[in-house]
XYZ file of C-alpha atoms in Angstrom:
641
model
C -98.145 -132.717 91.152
C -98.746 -134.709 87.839
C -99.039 -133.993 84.402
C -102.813 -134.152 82.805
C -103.340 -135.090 79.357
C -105.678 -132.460 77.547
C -105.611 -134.747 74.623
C -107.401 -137.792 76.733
C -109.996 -135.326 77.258
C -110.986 -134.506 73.736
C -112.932 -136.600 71.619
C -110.958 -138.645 68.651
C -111.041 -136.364 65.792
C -110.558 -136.309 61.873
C -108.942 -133.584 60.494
C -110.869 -131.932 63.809
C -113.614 -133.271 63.389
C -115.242 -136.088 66.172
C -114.599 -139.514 64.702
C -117.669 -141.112 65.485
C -120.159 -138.741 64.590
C -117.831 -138.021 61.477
C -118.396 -141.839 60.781
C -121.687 -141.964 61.447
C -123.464 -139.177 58.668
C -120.647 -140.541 56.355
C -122.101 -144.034 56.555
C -125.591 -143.469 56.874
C -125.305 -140.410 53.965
C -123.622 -143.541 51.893
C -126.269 -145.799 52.698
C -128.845 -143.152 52.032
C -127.058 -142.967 48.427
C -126.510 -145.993 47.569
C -130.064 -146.577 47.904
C -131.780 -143.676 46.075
C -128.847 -140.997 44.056
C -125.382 -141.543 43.863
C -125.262 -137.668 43.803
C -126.020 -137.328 47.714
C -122.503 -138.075 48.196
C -121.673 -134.423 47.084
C -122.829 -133.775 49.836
C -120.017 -135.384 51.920
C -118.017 -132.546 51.676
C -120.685 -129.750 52.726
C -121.097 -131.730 55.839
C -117.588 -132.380 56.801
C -116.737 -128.638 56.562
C -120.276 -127.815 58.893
C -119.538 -130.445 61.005
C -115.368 -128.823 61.736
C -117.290 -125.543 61.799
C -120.156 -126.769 64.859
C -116.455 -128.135 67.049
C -113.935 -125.552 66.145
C -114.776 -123.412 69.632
C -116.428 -126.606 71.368
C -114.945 -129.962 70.717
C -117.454 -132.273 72.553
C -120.647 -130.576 70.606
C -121.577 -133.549 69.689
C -121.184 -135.368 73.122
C -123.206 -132.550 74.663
C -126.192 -132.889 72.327
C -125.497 -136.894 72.445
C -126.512 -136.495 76.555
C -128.545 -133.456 75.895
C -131.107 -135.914 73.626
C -131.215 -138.782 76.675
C -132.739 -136.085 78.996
C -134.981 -133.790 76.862
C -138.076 -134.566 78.461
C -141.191 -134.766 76.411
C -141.876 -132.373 73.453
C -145.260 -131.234 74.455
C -144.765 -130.562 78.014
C -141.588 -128.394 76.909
C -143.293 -125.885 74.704
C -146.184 -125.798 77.406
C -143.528 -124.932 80.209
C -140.684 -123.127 78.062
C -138.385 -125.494 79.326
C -137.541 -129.021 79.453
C -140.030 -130.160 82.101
C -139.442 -133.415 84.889
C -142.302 -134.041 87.093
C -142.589 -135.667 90.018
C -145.446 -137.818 89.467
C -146.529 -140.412 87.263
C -150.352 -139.258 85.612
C -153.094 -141.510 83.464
C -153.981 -140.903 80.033
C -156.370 -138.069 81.250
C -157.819 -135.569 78.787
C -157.936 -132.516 80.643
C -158.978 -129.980 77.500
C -161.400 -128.438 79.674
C -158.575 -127.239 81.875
C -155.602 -126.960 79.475
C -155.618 -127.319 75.328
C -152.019 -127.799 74.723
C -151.488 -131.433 76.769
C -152.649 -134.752 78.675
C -151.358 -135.629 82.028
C -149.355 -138.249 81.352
C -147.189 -136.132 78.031
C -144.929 -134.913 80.899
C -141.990 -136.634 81.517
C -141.322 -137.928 85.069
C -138.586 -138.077 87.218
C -138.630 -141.761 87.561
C -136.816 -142.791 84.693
C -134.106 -140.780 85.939
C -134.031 -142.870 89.052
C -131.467 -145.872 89.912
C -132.245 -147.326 92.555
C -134.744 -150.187 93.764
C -134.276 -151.308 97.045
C -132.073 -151.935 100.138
C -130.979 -155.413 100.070
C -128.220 -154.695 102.852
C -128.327 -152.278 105.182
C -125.599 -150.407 103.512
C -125.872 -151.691 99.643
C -128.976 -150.530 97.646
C -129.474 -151.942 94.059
C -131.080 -150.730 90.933
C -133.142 -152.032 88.454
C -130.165 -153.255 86.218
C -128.305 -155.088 90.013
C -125.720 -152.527 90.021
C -124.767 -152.001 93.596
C -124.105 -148.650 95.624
C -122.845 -148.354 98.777
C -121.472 -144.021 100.133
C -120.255 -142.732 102.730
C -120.346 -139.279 104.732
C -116.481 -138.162 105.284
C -115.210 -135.115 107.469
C -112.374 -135.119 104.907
C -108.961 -133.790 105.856
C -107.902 -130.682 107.805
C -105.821 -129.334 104.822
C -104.968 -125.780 106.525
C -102.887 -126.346 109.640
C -101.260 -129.800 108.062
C -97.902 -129.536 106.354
C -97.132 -129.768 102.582
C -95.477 -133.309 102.943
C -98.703 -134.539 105.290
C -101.016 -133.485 102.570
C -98.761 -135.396 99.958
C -98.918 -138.509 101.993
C -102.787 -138.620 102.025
C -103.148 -138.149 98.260
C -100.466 -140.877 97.908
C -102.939 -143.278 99.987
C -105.668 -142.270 98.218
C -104.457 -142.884 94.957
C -102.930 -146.113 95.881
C -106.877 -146.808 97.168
C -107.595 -146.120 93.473
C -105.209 -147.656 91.779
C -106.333 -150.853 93.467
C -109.216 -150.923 91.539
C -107.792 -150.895 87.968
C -109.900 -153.380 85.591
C -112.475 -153.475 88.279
C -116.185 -152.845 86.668
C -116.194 -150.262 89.500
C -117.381 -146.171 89.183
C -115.916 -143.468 92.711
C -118.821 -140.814 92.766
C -117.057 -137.906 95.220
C -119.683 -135.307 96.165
C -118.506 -132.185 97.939
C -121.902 -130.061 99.059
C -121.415 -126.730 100.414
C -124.437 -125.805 101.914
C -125.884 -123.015 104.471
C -127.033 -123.971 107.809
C -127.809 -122.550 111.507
C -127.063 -123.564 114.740
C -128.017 -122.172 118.269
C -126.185 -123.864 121.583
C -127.665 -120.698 123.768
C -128.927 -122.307 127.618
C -129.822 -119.836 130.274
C -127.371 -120.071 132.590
C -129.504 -117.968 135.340
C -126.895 -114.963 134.571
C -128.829 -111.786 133.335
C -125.635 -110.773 131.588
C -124.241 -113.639 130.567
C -127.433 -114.533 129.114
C -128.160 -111.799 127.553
C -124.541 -111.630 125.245
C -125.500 -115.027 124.176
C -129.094 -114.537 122.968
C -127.558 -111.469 121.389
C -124.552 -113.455 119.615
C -126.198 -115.865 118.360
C -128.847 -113.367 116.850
C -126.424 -111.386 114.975
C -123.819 -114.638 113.342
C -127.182 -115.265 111.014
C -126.386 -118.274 108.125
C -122.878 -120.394 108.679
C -121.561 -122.183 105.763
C -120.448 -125.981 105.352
C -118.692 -128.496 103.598
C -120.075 -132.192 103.521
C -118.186 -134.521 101.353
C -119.561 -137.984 100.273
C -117.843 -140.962 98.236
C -120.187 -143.198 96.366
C -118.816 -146.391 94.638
C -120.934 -148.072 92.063
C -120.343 -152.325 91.346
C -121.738 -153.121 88.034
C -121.289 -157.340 88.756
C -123.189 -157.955 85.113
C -121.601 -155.079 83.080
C -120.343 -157.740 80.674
C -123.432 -159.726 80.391
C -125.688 -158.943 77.580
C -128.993 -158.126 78.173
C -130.519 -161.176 76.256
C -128.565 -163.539 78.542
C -129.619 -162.024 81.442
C -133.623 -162.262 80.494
C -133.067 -166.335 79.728
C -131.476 -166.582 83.243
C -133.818 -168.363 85.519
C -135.069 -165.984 88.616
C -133.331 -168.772 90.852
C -130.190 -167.961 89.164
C -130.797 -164.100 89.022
C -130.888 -164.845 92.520
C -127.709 -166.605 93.230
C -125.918 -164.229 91.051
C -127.133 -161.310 92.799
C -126.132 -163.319 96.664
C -122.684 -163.714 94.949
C -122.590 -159.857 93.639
C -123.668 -158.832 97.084
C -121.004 -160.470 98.804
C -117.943 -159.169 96.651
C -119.880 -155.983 97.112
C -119.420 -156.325 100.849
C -115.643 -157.383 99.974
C -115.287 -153.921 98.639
C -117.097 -152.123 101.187
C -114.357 -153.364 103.962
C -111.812 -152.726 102.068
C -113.165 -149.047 102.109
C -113.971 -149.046 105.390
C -110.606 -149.438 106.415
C -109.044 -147.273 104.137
C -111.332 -144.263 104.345
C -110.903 -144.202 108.344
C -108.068 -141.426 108.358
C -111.277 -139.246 106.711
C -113.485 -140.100 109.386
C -116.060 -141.937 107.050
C -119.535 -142.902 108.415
C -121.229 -145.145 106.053
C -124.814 -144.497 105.278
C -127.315 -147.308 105.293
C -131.214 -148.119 106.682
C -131.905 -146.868 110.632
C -134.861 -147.832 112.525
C -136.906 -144.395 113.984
C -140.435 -145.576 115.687
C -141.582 -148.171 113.993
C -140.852 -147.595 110.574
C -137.026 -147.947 108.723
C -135.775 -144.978 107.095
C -132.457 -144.791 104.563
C -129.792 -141.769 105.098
C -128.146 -143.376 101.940
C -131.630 -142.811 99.560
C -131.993 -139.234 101.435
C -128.696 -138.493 100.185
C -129.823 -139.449 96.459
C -133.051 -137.458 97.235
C -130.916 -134.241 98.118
C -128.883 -134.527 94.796
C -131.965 -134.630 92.839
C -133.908 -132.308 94.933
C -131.317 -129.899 96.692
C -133.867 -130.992 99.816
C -132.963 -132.685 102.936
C -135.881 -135.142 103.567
C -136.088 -138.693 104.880
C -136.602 -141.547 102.822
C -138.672 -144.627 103.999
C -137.549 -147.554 103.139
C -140.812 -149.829 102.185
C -141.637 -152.492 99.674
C -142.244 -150.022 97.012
C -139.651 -149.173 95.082
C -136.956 -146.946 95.933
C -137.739 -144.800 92.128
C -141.458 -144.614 92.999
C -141.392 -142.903 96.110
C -138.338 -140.845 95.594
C -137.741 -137.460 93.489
C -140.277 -135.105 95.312
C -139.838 -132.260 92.904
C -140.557 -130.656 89.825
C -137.447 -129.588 87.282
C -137.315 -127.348 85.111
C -134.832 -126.312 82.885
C -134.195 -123.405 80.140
C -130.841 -122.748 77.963
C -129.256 -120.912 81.684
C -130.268 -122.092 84.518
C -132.674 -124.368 86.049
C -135.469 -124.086 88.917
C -136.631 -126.708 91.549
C -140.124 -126.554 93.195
C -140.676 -127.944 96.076
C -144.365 -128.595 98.120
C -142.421 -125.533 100.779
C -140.841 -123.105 98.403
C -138.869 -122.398 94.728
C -135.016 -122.834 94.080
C -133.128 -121.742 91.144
C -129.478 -123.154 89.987
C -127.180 -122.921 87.545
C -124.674 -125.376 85.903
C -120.618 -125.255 85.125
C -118.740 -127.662 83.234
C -114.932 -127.975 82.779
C -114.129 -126.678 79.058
C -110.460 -127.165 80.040
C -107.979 -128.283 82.778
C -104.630 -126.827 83.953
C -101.590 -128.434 82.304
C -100.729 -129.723 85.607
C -102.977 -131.050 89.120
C -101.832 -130.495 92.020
C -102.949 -131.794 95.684
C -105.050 -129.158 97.368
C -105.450 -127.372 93.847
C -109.486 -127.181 94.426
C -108.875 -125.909 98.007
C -110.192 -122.059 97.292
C -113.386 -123.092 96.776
C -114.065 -124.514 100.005
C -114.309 -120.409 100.884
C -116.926 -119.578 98.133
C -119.268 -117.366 99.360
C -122.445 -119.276 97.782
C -123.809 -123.115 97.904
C -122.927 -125.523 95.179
C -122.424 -129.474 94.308
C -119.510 -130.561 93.024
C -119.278 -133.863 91.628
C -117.110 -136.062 89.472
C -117.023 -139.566 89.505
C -114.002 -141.790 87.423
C -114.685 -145.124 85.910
C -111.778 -147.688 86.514
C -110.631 -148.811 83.232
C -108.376 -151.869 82.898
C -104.666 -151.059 81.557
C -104.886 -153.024 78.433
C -107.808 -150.465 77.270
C -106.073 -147.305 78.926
C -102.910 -148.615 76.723
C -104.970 -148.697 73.829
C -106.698 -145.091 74.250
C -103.575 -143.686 74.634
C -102.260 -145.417 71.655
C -105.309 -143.914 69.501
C -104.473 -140.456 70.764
C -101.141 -140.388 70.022
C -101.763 -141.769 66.851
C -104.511 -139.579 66.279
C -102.266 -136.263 67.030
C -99.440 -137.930 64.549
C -102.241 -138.244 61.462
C -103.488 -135.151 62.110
C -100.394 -133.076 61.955
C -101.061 -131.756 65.239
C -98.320 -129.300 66.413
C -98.146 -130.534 70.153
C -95.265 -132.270 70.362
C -94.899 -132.008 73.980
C -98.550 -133.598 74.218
C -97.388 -136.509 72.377
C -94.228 -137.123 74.272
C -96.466 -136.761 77.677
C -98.393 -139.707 76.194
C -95.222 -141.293 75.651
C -94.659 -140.978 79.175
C -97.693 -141.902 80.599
C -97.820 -144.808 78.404
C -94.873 -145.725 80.851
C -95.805 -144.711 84.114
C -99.049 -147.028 83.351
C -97.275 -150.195 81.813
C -95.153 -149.991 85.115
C -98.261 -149.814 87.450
C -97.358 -145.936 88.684
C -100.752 -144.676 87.496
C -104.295 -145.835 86.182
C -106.523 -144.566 83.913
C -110.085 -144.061 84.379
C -113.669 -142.453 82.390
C -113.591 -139.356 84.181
C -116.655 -136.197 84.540
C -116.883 -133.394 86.691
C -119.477 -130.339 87.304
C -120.946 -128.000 89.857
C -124.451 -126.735 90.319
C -124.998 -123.660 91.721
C -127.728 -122.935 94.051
C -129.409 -119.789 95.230
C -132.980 -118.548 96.214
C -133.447 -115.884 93.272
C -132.172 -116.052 90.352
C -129.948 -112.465 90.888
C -128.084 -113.984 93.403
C -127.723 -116.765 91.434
C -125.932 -114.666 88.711
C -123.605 -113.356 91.155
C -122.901 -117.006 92.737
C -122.013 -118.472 89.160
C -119.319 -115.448 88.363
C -118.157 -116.168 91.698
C -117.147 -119.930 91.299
C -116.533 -119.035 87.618
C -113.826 -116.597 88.650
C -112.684 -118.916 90.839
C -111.765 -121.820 88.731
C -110.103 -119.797 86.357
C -107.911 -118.618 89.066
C -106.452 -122.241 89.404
C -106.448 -122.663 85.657
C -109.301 -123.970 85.171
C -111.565 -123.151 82.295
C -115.318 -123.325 82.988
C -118.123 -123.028 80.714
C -122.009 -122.355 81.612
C -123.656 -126.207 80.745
C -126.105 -124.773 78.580
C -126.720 -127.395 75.946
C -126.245 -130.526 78.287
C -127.925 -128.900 81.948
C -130.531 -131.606 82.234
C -128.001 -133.876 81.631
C -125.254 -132.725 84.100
C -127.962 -132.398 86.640
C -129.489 -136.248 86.283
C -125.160 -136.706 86.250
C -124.896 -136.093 89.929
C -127.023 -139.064 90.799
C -124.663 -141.946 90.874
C -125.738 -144.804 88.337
C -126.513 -142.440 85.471
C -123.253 -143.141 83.819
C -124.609 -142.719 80.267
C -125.528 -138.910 81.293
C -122.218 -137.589 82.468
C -121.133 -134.939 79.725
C -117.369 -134.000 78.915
C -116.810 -137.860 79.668
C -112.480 -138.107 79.169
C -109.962 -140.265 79.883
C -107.959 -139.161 83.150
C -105.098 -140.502 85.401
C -105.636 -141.590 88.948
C -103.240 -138.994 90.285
C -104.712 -136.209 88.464
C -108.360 -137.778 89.820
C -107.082 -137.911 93.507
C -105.605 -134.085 93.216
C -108.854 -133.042 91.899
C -110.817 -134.720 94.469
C -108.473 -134.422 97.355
C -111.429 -135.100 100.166
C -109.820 -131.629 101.606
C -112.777 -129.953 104.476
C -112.397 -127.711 107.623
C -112.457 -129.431 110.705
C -115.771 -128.640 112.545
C -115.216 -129.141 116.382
C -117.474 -131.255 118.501
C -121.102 -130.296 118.924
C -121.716 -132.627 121.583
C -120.773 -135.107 123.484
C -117.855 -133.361 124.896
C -116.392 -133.166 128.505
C -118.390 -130.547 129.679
C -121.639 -131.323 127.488
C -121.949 -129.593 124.663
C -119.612 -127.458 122.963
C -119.036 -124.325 124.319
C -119.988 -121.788 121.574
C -120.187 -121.637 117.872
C -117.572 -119.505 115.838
C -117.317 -118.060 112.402
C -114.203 -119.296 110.919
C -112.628 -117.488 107.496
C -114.410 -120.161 105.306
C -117.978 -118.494 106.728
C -118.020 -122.147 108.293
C -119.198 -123.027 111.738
C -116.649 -124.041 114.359
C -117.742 -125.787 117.803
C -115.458 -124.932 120.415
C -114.517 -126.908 123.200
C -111.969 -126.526 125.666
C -110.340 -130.173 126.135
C -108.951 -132.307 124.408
C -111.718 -134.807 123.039
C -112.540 -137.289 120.448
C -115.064 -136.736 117.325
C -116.755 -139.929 117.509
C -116.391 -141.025 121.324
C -118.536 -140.147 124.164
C -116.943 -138.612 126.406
C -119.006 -136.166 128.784
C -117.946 -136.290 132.585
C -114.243 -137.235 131.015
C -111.101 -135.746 132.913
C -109.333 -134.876 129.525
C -106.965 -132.607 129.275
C -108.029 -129.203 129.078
C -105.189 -127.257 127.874
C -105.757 -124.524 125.592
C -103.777 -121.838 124.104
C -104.679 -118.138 122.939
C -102.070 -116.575 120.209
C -102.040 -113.448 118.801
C -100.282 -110.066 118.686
C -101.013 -106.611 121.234
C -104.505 -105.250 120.630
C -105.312 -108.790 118.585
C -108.574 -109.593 120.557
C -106.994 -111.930 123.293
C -108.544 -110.561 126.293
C -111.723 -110.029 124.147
C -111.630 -113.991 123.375
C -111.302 -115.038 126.715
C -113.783 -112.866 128.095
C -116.279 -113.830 125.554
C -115.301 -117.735 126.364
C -116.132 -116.796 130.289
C -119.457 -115.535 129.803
C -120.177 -118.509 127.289
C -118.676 -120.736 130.151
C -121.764 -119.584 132.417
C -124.169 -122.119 130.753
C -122.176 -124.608 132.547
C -123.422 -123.419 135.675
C -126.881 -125.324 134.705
C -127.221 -128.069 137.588
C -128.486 -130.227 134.148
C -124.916 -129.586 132.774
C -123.738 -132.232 135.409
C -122.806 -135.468 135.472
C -125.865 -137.194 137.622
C -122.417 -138.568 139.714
C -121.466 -135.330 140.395
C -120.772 -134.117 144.076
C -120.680 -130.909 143.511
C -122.697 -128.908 141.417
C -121.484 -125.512 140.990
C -119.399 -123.794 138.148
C -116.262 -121.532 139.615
C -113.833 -119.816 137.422
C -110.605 -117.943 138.197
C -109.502 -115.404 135.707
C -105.768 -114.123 136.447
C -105.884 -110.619 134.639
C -103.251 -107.990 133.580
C -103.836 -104.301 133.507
C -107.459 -104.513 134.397
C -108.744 -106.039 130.920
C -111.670 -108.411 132.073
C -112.567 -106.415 134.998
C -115.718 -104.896 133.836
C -116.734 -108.618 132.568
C -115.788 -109.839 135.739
C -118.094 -107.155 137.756
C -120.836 -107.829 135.110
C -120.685 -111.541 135.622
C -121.341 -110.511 139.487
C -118.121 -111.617 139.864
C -115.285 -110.987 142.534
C -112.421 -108.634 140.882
C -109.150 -108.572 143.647
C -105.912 -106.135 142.461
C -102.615 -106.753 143.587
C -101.232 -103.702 144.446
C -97.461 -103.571 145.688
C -97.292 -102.755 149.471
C -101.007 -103.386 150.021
C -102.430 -106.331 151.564
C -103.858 -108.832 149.647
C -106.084 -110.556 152.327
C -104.710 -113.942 150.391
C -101.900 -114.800 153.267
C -103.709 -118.353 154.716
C -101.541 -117.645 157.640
C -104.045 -114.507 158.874
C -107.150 -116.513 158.427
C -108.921 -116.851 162.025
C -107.156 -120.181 164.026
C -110.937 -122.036 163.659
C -110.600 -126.242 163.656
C -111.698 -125.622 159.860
C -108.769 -123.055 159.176
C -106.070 -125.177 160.627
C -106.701 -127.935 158.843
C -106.810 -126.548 155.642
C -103.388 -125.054 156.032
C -102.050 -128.313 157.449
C -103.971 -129.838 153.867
C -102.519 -127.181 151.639
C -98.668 -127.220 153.847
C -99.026 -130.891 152.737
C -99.659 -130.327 149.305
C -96.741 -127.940 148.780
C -94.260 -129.608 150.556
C -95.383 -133.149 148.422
C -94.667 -131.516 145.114
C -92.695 -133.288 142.399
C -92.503 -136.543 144.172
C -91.151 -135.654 147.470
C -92.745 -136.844 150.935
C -92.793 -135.594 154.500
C -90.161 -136.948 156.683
C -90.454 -137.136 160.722
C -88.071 -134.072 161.058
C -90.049 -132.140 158.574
């Protein structure tokens, strides 16, 4: 648990008032005097009490219509629309009055500009226009509900050390957590009427599952200091060499992650070869933020911003809508008006239930300690000038000030949102007040991103750092509590002992959870393994347990499938014993076509090997299974035996 600093997330203010846009009309209303009437500057005063009156209930105003005017689209196409308009193609100069009075083609504004990315130039490190590098990975995350307290702890604690690492580094963390709907069948006729007829039947009434995908982006900006003059007198030789040398520090940072994102089971996305033609899961990824669609992404000699963004975007003062070439989605934006007092690890855990789909994302900038020292300098000095009341906020700074001068914590440019997503736009309501309600359960305070939704949406794409609204100063621990990399642990799909997994079950979260019966390994191959296969059923009297394992027997029956087997195999034939109390699974058993046997005291059994007919067969059996018993625990058969 660690303190956050509200007051590193507010603007520098005057009096209240945002210091640089405060600065700003001052100077340029002085200038503006100077140069025609002295008596403009009356006027100083009228604007300092509008501008305290436009922050008093929203302190970053100014920041929100500061990212608000970088993605307003085009003036013409937004009055033609009612909405701020993104398209997803590039038109001419065509004059198409005949058609439409109001507009040309090419007064809409594209998607393209919004783009940052160029090319592959390593099969996991793309690179935009300006050589910033990007290189994300797909994590399962951690299993936060069946680890303890202290084993939650210890994660954060390596993931903010991971963090901390980077301090002064011109590096930006992007973590993306997608919840998303999605269906999944693993129904085989098994050549059972009844068994196959529960299954077709199950899987027909679980309908839409629910998941969590989590994804960590980091951006390298190698020339952030450069200016841009220096850059353009640089020979393309040099460009070139700079770039190798960018590339390979990039690559330094990639292992580094590699190894340090393992415990989350991270799979780093990159270029894959399908046919004959190369295709990018890391630009499909971009492609989904931008366009809520799965779709691959060829990788070609066109640029990456030309052939990606296959949408069109549209958004009003609420919500926005995406149209796709196979249908029409609507979403809605939330932004973080103010944090608890306090993070904590696991403190964003509820929302991994939400009954709706949404991207979160926030991403940190590393700052180096000599400028974290300084902003928290300004704000403390700031809150002493301005009389502000909080003294406990300015002896929190004190101690932060501390914690970072002894290398405990770093500070970073931190932004965070979530996008809602729904098919109509009366679910959509719903979803909103559901996350809304959420957030304000943990303490959070969210507000609708009215003003700055364009914006916030463009946000999510990492490499539009100069889009991300409510931009703030925040620690590394509070940035590793928020962004804890918590998920459910799916199961194995495939790949598994016996195949695939054995069914597909609902868990709490209205996730999907592949059940298998052994003990096996997420990434490993390990069908026609002899892993251990025990499993154990909990649960109070009339709990479901018989229910369970009678549904896992007729799910079982696909195994029967002679294409279920190892080619190696011997034998090719499922057989399952079932011991039973009080008659539970009998009708399952019958139904199965089964053999159901009761043990009845002071009735024969018919089990006694000793009153099977004295055939060659018979005998040796019980010599074989005299053997076995009498070999138990390590003992061995003697002459006088």
């Amino acid at each position: 648990m660690a303190k956050l600093l509200k007051a590193m997330k507010r603007p520098a203010a005057l009096w209240g008032v945002p210091m640089v846009p405060l600065l700003a009309v001052t100077g340029v209303t002085i200038i503006v005097a100077i140069w025609t009437s002295v008596a403009l500057l009356f006027l100083l005063p009228v604007q300092f009490l509008v501008m305290k009156s436009l922050t008093r209930n929203e302190p970053m105003r100014f920041n929100l219509i500061a990212v608000w005017l970088r993605a307003k689209g085009k003036p013409v196409a937004n009055r033609l629309f009612g909405a701020t308009t993104f398209m997803p193609v590039e038109h001419d100069d065509v004059d198409i009055k005949e058609f439409l009075d109001a507009m040309k083609l090419n007064q809409c504004a594209t998607i393209k500009k919004y783009i940052p990315y160029s090319s592959h130039i390593h099969q996991h490190v793309v690179r935009s226009p300006k050589s910033d590098l990007y290189c994300t990975w797909e994590l399962m995350g951690t299993p936060f509900d069946c680890e303890s307290d202290e084993s939650l702890q210890f994660g954060t604690n390596q993931l903010h050390g991971l963090i901390r690492s980077f301090e002064g580094m011109p590096v930006t963390f992007y973590i993306h957590n997608d919840r998303n709907t999605f269906t999944d069948n693993l129904h085989k006729d098994s050549g059972n009427p009844y068994a196959d007829e529960v299954s077709r039947l199950y899987y027909a009434s679980v309908g839409l599952f629910r998941r969590n995908r989590l994804f960590l982006t980091v951006c390298y900006r190698p020339f952030v200091s450069l200016e841009k003059a220096e850059r353009k007198r640089m020979k393309d030789s040099q460009k070139l060499k700079e770039l190798d040398g960018a590339l390979l520090e990039m690559l330094e940072i990639k292992s580094t992650l590699d190894t340090a994102l393992s415990r989350y089971g991270a799979r780093p996305l990159g270029t894959f070869t399908e046919g004959n033609a190369v295709f990018s899961s890391q630009l499909a990824f971009y492609e989904y933020l931008l366009t809520h669609q799965w779709r691959k992404v060829r990788v070609t000699r066109t640029p990456a911003y030309d052939v990606m963004g296959a949408a069109a975007l549209f958004f009003s003062a609420e919500s926005g809508q995406i149209n796709h070439a196979n249908g029409t989605q609507y979403f809605r934006g939330l932004e973080v008006k103010e944090f608890s007092e306090e993070t904590a690890t696991g403190m964003m855990d509820s929302l991994l239930y939400a009954p709706c789909d949404y991207v979160i994302t926030q991403s940190y900038t590393c700052m180096s300690r000599e400028e974290a020292k300084k902003a928290i300098k300004r704000t403390r000095r700031l809150l002493m000038s301005a009389d502000d009341d909080a003294v406990s906020q300015r002896l929190d700074l004190d101690v932060a000030l501390d914690l970072l001068t002894s290398g405990k914590i770093a500070y970073g440019k931190h932004h965070f949102s979530i996008m809602v997503y729904s098919p109509s736009l009366e679910s959509l309501v719903a979803d909103t007040n559901e996350i809304s309600n959420a957030l304000n359960n943990i303490g959070i305070t969210p507000v609708p991103a009215e003003i700055s939704l364009s914006a916030a949406y463009m946000a999510q794409l990492p490499g539009n750092y100069n889009l991300r609204p409510r931009k703030g100063e925040l620690s590394s621990q509070n940035f590793v509590e928020l962004a804890a990399l918590h998920n459910f642990y799916p199961g194995k799909r495939d790949k598994a002992p016996w195949g695939d997994a054995m069914a597909l079950l609902r868990t709490p979260s209205g996730d999907g959870y592949y059940i298998n019966l052994h003990n096996t390994l997420a990434d490993k191959d390990e069908f026609n393994e002899k892993n251990p296969a025990s499993t154990c059923i909990l649960g109070t009297n009339g709990s479901g347990k018989t229910m369970l394992m009678t549904f896992f027997e007729i799910m079982q029956q696909k195994y029967g499938r002679e294409d279920s087997f190892s080619p190696d195999a011997k034998t090719k034939r499922l057989t399952t014993v079932y011991l039973d109390k009080d008659r539970g699974a009998e009708m399952n058993i019958r139904a199965l076509g089964g053999r159901y046997y009761r043990v009845i005291s002071g009735e024969s059994t018919g089990w006694n090997p000793f009153s099977l007919p004295a055939t060659k067969r018979n005998i040796n059996f019980i010599k074989q299974l005299m053997k076995i018993l009498c070999t138990r625990n390590g003992s061995t058969i003697s002459p006088t035996r």
